[in-house]
Coordinates of C-alpha atoms in Angstrom, one line a residue:
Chain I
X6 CA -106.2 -116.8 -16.5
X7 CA -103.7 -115.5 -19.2
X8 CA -102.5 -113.4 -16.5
X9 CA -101.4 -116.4 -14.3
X10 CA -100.1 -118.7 -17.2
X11 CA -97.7 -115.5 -18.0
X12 CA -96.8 -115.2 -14.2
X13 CA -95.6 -118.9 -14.7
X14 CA -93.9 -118.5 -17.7
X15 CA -92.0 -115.3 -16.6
X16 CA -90.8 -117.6 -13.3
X17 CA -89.8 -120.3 -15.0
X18 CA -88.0 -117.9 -17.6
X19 CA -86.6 -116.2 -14.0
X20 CA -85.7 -119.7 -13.1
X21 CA -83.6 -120.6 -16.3
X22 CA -81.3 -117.7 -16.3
X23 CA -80.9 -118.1 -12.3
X24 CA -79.8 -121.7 -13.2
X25 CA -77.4 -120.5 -15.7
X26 CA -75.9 -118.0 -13.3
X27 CA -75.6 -120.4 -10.4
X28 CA -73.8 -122.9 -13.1
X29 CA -71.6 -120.1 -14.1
X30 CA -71.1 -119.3 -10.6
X31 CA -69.7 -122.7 -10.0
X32 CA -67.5 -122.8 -13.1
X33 CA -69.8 -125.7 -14.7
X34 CA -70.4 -123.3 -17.7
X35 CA -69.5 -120.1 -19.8
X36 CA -66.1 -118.9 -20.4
X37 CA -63.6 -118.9 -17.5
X38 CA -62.6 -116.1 -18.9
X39 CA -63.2 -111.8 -18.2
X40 CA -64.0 -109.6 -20.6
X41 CA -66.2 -111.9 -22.5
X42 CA -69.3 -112.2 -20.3
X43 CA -71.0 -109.1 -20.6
X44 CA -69.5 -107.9 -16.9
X45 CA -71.3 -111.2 -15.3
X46 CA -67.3 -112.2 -13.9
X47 CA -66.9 -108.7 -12.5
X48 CA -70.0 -109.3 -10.5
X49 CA -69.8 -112.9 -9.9
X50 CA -66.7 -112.9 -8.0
X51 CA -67.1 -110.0 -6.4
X52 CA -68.0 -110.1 -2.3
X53 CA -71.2 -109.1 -3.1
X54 CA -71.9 -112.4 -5.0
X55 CA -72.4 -114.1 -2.0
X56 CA -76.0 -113.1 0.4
X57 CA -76.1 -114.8 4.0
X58 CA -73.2 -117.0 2.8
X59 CA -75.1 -118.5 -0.1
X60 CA -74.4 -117.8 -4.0
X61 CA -77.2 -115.0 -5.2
X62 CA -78.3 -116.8 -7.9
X63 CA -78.9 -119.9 -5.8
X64 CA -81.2 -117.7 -4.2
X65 CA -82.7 -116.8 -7.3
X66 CA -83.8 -119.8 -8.3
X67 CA -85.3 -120.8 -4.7
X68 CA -87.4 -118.0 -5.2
X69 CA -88.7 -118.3 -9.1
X70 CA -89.1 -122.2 -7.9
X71 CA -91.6 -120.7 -5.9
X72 CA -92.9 -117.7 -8.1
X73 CA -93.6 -120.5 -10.2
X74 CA -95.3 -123.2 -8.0
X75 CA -97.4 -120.4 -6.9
X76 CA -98.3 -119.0 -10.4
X77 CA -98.8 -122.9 -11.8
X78 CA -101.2 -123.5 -8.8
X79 CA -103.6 -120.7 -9.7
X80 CA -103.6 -122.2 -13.4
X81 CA -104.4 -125.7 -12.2
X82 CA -106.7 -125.0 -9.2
X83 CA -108.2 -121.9 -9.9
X84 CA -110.4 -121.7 -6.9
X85 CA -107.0 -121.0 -5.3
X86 CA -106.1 -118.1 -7.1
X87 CA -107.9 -115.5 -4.3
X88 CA -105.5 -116.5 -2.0
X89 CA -102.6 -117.4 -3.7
X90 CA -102.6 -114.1 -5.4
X91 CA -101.7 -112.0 -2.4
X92 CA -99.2 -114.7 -1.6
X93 CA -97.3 -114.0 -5.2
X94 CA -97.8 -110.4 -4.7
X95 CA -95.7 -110.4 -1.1
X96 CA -93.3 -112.7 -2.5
X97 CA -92.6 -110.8 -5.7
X98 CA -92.4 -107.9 -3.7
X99 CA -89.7 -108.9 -1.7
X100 CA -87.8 -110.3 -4.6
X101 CA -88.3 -106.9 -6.2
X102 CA -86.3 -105.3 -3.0
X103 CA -84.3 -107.7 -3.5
X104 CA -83.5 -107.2 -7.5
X105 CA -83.0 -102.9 -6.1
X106 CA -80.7 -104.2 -3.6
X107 CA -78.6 -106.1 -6.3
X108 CA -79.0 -103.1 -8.6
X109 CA -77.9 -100.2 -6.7
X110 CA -74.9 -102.8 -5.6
X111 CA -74.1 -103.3 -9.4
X112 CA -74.4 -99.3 -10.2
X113 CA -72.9 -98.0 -7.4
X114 CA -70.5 -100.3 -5.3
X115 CA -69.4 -103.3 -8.5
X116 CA -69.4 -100.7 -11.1
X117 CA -70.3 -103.7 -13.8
X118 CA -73.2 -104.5 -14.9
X119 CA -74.5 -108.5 -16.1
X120 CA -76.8 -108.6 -18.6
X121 CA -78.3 -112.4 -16.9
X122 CA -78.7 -110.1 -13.4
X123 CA -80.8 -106.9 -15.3
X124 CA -82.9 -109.5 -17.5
X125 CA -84.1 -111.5 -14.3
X126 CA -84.3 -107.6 -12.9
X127 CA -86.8 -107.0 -15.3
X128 CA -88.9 -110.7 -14.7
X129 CA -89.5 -109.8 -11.4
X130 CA -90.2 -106.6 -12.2
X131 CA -93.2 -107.7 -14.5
X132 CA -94.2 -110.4 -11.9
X133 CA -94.6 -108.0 -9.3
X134 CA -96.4 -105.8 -11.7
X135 CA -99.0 -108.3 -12.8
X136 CA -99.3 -110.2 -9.7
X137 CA -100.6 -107.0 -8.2
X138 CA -102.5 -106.1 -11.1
X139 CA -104.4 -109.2 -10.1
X140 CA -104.4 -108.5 -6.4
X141 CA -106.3 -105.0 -7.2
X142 CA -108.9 -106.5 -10.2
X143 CA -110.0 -108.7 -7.1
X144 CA -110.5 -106.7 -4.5
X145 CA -112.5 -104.2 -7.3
X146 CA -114.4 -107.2 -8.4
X147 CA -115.2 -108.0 -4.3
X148 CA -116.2 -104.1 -4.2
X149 CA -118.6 -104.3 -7.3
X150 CA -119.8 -107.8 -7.0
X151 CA -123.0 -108.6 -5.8
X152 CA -124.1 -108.5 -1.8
Chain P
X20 CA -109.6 -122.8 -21.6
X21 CA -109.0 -126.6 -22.1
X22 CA -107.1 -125.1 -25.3
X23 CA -105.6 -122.7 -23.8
X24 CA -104.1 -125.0 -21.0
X25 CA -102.7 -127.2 -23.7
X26 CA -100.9 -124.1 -25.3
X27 CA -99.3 -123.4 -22.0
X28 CA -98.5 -126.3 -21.0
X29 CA -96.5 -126.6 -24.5
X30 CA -94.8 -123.1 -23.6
X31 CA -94.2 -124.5 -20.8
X32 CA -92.1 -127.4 -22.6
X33 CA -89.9 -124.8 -24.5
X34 CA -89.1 -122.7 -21.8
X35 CA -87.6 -125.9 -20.0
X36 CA -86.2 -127.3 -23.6
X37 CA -85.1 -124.6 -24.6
X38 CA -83.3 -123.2 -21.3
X39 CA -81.4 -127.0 -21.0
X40 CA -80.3 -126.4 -24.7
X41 CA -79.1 -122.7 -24.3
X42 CA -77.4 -123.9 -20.9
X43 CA -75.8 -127.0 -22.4
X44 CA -74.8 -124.9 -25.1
X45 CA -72.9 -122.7 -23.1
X46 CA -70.9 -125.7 -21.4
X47 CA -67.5 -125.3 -19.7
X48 CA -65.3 -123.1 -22.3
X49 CA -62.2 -123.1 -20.4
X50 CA -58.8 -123.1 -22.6
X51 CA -60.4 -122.7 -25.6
X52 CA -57.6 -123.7 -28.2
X53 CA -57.5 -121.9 -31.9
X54 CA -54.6 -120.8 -34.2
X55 CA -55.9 -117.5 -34.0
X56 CA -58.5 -115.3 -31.4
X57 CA -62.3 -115.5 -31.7
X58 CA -62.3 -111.9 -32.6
X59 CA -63.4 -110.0 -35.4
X60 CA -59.9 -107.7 -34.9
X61 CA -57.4 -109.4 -37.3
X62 CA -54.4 -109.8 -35.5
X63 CA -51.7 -107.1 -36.9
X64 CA -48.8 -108.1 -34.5
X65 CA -47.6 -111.5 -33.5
X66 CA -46.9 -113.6 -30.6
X67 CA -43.3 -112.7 -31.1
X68 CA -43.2 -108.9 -30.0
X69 CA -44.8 -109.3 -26.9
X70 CA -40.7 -109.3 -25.3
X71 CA -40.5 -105.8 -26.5
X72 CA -44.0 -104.6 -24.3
X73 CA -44.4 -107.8 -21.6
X74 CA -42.1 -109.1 -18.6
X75 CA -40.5 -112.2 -19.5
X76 CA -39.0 -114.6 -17.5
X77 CA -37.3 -117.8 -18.8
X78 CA -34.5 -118.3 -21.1
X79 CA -34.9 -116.8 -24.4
X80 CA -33.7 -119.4 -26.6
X81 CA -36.0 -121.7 -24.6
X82 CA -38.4 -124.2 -27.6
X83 CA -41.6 -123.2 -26.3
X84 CA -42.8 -119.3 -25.2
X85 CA -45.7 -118.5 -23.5
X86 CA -47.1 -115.1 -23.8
X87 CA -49.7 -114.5 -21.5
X88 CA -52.3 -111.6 -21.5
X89 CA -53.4 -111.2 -17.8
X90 CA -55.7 -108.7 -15.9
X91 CA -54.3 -108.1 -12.4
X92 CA -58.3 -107.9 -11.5
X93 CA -59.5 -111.0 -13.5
X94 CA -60.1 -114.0 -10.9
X95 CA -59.5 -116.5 -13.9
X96 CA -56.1 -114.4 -14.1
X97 CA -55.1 -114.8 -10.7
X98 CA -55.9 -118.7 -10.4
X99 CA -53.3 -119.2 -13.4
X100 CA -50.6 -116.6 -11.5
X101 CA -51.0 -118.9 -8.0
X102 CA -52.3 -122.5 -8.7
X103 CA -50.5 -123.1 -12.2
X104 CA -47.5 -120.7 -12.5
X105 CA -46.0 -121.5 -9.5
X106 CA -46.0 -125.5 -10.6
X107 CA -44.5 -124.4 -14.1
X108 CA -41.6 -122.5 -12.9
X109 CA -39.5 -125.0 -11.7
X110 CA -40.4 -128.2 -13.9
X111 CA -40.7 -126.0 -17.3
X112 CA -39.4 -122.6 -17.3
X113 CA -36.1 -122.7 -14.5
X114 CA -35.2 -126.0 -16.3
X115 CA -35.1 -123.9 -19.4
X116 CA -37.8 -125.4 -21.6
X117 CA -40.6 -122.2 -21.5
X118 CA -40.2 -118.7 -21.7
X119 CA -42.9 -117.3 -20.4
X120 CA -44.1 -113.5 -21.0
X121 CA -46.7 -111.5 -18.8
X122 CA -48.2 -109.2 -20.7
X123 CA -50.7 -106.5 -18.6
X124 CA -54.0 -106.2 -20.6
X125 CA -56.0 -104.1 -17.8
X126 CA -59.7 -104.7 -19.0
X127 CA -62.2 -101.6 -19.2
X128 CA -64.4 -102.9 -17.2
X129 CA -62.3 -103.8 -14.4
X130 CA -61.4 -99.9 -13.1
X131 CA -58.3 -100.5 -10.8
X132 CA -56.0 -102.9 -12.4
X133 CA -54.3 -100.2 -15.3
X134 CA -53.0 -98.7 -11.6
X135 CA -52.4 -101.9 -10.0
X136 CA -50.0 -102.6 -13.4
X137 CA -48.6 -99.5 -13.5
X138 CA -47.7 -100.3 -9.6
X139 CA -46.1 -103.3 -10.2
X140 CA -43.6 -101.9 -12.9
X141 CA -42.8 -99.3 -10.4
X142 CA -42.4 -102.1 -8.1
X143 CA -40.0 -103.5 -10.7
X144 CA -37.7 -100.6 -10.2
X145 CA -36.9 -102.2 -6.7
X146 CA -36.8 -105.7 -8.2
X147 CA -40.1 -106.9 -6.6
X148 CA -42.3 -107.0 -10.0
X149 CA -43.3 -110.4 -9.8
X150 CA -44.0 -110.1 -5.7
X151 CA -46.0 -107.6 -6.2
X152 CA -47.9 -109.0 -8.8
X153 CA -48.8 -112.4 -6.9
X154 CA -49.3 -110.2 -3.9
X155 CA -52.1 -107.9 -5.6
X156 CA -53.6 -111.0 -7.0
X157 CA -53.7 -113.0 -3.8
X158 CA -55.4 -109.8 -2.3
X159 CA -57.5 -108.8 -5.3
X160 CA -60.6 -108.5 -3.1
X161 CA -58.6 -105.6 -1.2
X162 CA -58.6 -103.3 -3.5
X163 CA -60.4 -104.2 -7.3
X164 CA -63.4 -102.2 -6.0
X165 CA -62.3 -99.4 -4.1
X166 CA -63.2 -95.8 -5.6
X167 CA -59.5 -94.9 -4.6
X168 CA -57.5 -98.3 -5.2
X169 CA -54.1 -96.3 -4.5
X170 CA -53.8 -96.4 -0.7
X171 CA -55.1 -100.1 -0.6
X172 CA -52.3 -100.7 -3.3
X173 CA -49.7 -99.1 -1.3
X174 CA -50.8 -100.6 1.6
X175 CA -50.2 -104.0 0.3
X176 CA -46.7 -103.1 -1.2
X177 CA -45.8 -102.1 1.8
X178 CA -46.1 -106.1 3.7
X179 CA -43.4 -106.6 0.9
X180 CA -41.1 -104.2 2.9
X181 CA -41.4 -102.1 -0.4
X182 CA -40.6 -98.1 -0.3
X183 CA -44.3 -97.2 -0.7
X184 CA -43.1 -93.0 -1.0
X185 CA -40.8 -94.0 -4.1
X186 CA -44.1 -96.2 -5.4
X187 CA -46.5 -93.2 -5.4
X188 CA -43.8 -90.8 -6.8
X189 CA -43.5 -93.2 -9.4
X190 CA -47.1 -94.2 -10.1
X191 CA -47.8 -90.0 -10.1
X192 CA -45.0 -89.5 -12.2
X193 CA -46.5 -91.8 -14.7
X194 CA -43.4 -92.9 -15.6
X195 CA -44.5 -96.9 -16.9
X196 CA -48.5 -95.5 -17.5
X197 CA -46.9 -95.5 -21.3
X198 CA -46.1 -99.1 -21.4
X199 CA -49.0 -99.9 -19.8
X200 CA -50.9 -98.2 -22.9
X201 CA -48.7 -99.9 -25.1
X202 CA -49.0 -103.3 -23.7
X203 CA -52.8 -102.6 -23.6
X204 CA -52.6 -102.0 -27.4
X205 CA -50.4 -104.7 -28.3
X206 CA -53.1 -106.9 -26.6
X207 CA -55.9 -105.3 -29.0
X208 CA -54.0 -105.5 -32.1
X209 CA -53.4 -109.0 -31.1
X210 CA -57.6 -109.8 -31.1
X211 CA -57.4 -110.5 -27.4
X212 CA -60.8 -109.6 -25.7
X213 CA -60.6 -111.6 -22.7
X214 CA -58.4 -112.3 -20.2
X215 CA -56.2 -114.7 -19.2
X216 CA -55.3 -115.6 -22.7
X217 CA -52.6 -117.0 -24.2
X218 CA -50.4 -117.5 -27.6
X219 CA -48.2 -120.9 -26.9
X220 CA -45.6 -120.8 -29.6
X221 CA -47.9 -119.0 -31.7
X222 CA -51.7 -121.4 -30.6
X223 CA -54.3 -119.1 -29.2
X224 CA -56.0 -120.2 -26.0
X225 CA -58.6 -118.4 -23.9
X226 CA -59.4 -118.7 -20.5
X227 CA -58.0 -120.2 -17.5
X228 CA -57.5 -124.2 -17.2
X229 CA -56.3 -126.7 -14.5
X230 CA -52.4 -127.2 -13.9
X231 CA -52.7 -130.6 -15.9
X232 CA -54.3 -129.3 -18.9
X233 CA -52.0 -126.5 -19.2
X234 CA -49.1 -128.9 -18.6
X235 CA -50.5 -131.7 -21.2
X236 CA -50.5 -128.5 -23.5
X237 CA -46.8 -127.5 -23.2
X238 CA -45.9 -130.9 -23.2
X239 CA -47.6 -131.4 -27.0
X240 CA -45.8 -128.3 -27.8
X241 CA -41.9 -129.5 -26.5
X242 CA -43.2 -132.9 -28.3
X243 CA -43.3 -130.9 -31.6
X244 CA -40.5 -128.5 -31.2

């Protein structure tokens, strides 16, 4: 159970800092300034800021919105939780392919890095990491459990 | 467990509290106005010797001077070079009330704009500086994050009918990559550690800001000159 309160807390954590950079995106807050955002401007306004014509971070916090619902659902219903586990573990997975893709963009392609974009990296990291933790303690306890 | 649902659902609480608090916090911060820069680097030179490293245009003697630090990769940069210079120029600075001074301050973490400046000096040599400055602006996508920024550069200069040979013999013979450095320095001795910023008659202000704001602020200033 501590497990699944952390998931929700590491989404809604995801979703805060997604909010921020959608704000920032839309010049609603932070400095409209470069130089003085830890290289969030470089990648912000880059080309790359924008996926299937829609602001990244809006898409961030579509999907911690959901990373979240589904983590708060196996809290509050826990008889859920078997299947809603798999469901946070495929959609934490593609989020993670999703964080590489903005990484390798960032490393290789931007050449700046934002702080805001690594730390919700690293959420998503951990959310995939847990969610599957869960995924796997299940299926052992289906293996081991009585017939 | 009851207790421990309780615990979360407080967590819960300050995660959403304290995120609207951190995000208010950080509200809009555009033209931040001080008498000197939010740095911890004292300011060594003033406001006043940015006509020896910058490109001024305006009439010296004019009441109010704007020295500007720009970054030809900086977005924020290139909204004050096309939306709020052009509407300056005629009302303020060709009617002979602002000088206004463009200093280059090519950030570190923006990799192609010390070569886009040192371009635009070169450019100078043919008397298209400020062209080519709105032009690499305008088409900052072009070039700001190309490994090799030169031919994307010189490709541009050349839709200004500019000699693009003379350019690279210029740019290679790193004739202006001096004042560049120097202008660069000025900027850091000055505490600037974003761009755009701006001294106006001496008042610090940070980042970019609509045409009427920045108009409201050079009006205060004529006011009080």
């Amino acid at each position: 159970m501590i497990r699944r309160m952390i998931l929700a807390l590491l989404a809604l954590g995801g979703g805060v800092i997604s909010l921020y950079l959608t704000l920032y995106k839309f010049g609603l807050v932070g400095s409209v300034a470069c130089g003085g955002s830890a290289g969030c401007e470089v990648v912000q306004t880059s080309p790359y800021a924008l996926f299937l014509g829609i602001p990244v971070p809006l898409w961030g916090l579509g999907g911690y919105a959901l990373l979240f619902a589904l983590a708060f659902a196996t809290v509050q219903w826990p008889h859920l939780a078997a299947r809603l586990d798999r469901w946070m573990v495929g959609l934490s997975s593609l989020a993670l392919l999703f964080s590489l893709y903005l990484t390798a963009l960032e490393l290789f392609v931007i050449h700046a890095i934002c702080r805001w974009c690594v730390a919700s990296q690293v959420i998503v990291l951990l959310y995939w990491a847990i969610s599957l933790s869960l995924v796997r303690n299940g299926l052992s306890e289906t293996a081991t459990g009585p017939a | 467990m009851k207790r421990s649902l309780y615990v979360f659902y407080a967590l819960i609480a300050l995660v959403v509290v304290g995120g609207g608090v951190w995000i208010a916090s950080s509200g809009q911060k555009s033209g931040r106005s001080s008498s000197v820069p939010p740095s911890s680097v004292q300011p060594v030179a003033t406001w006043k010797d940015a006509e020896e490293v910058g490109m001024a245009v305006g009439d010296p003697k004019a009441p109010v001077t704007v020295v500007e630090f720009a970054d030809l990769a900086c977005p924020y940069c290139a909204y004050m070079a096309l939306k709020v210079f052009p509407a300056v120029k005629p009302s303020y600075i060709e009617t002979g009330k602002v000088r206004w001074i463009f200093v280059d301050f090519p950030l570190p973490s923006h990799r192609n704009s010390f070569t886009a400046a040192v371009l635009t000096h070169c450019a100078g040599e043919q008397g298209k500086y400020w062209d080519l400055q709105e032009r690499f602006f305008e088409r900052m996508n072009d070039w700001a994050h190309e490994q090799d920024p030169v031919p994307a550069l010189l490709s541009i200069a050349e839709e200004l009918n500019l000699d693009t040979k003379a350019l690279k013999a210029c740019l290679e013979s790193g004739v202006y990559t001096d004042r560049v450095k120097k202008s660069q320095q000025y900027g850091l001795q000055m505490g600037i550690r974003a761009t755009p910023s701006f001294f106006i008659n001496g008042r610090f202000v940070e980042g970019a800001m609509p045409l009427e704001r920045f108009q409201a602020l050079l009006d205060e200033m004529l006011s009080g000159s």
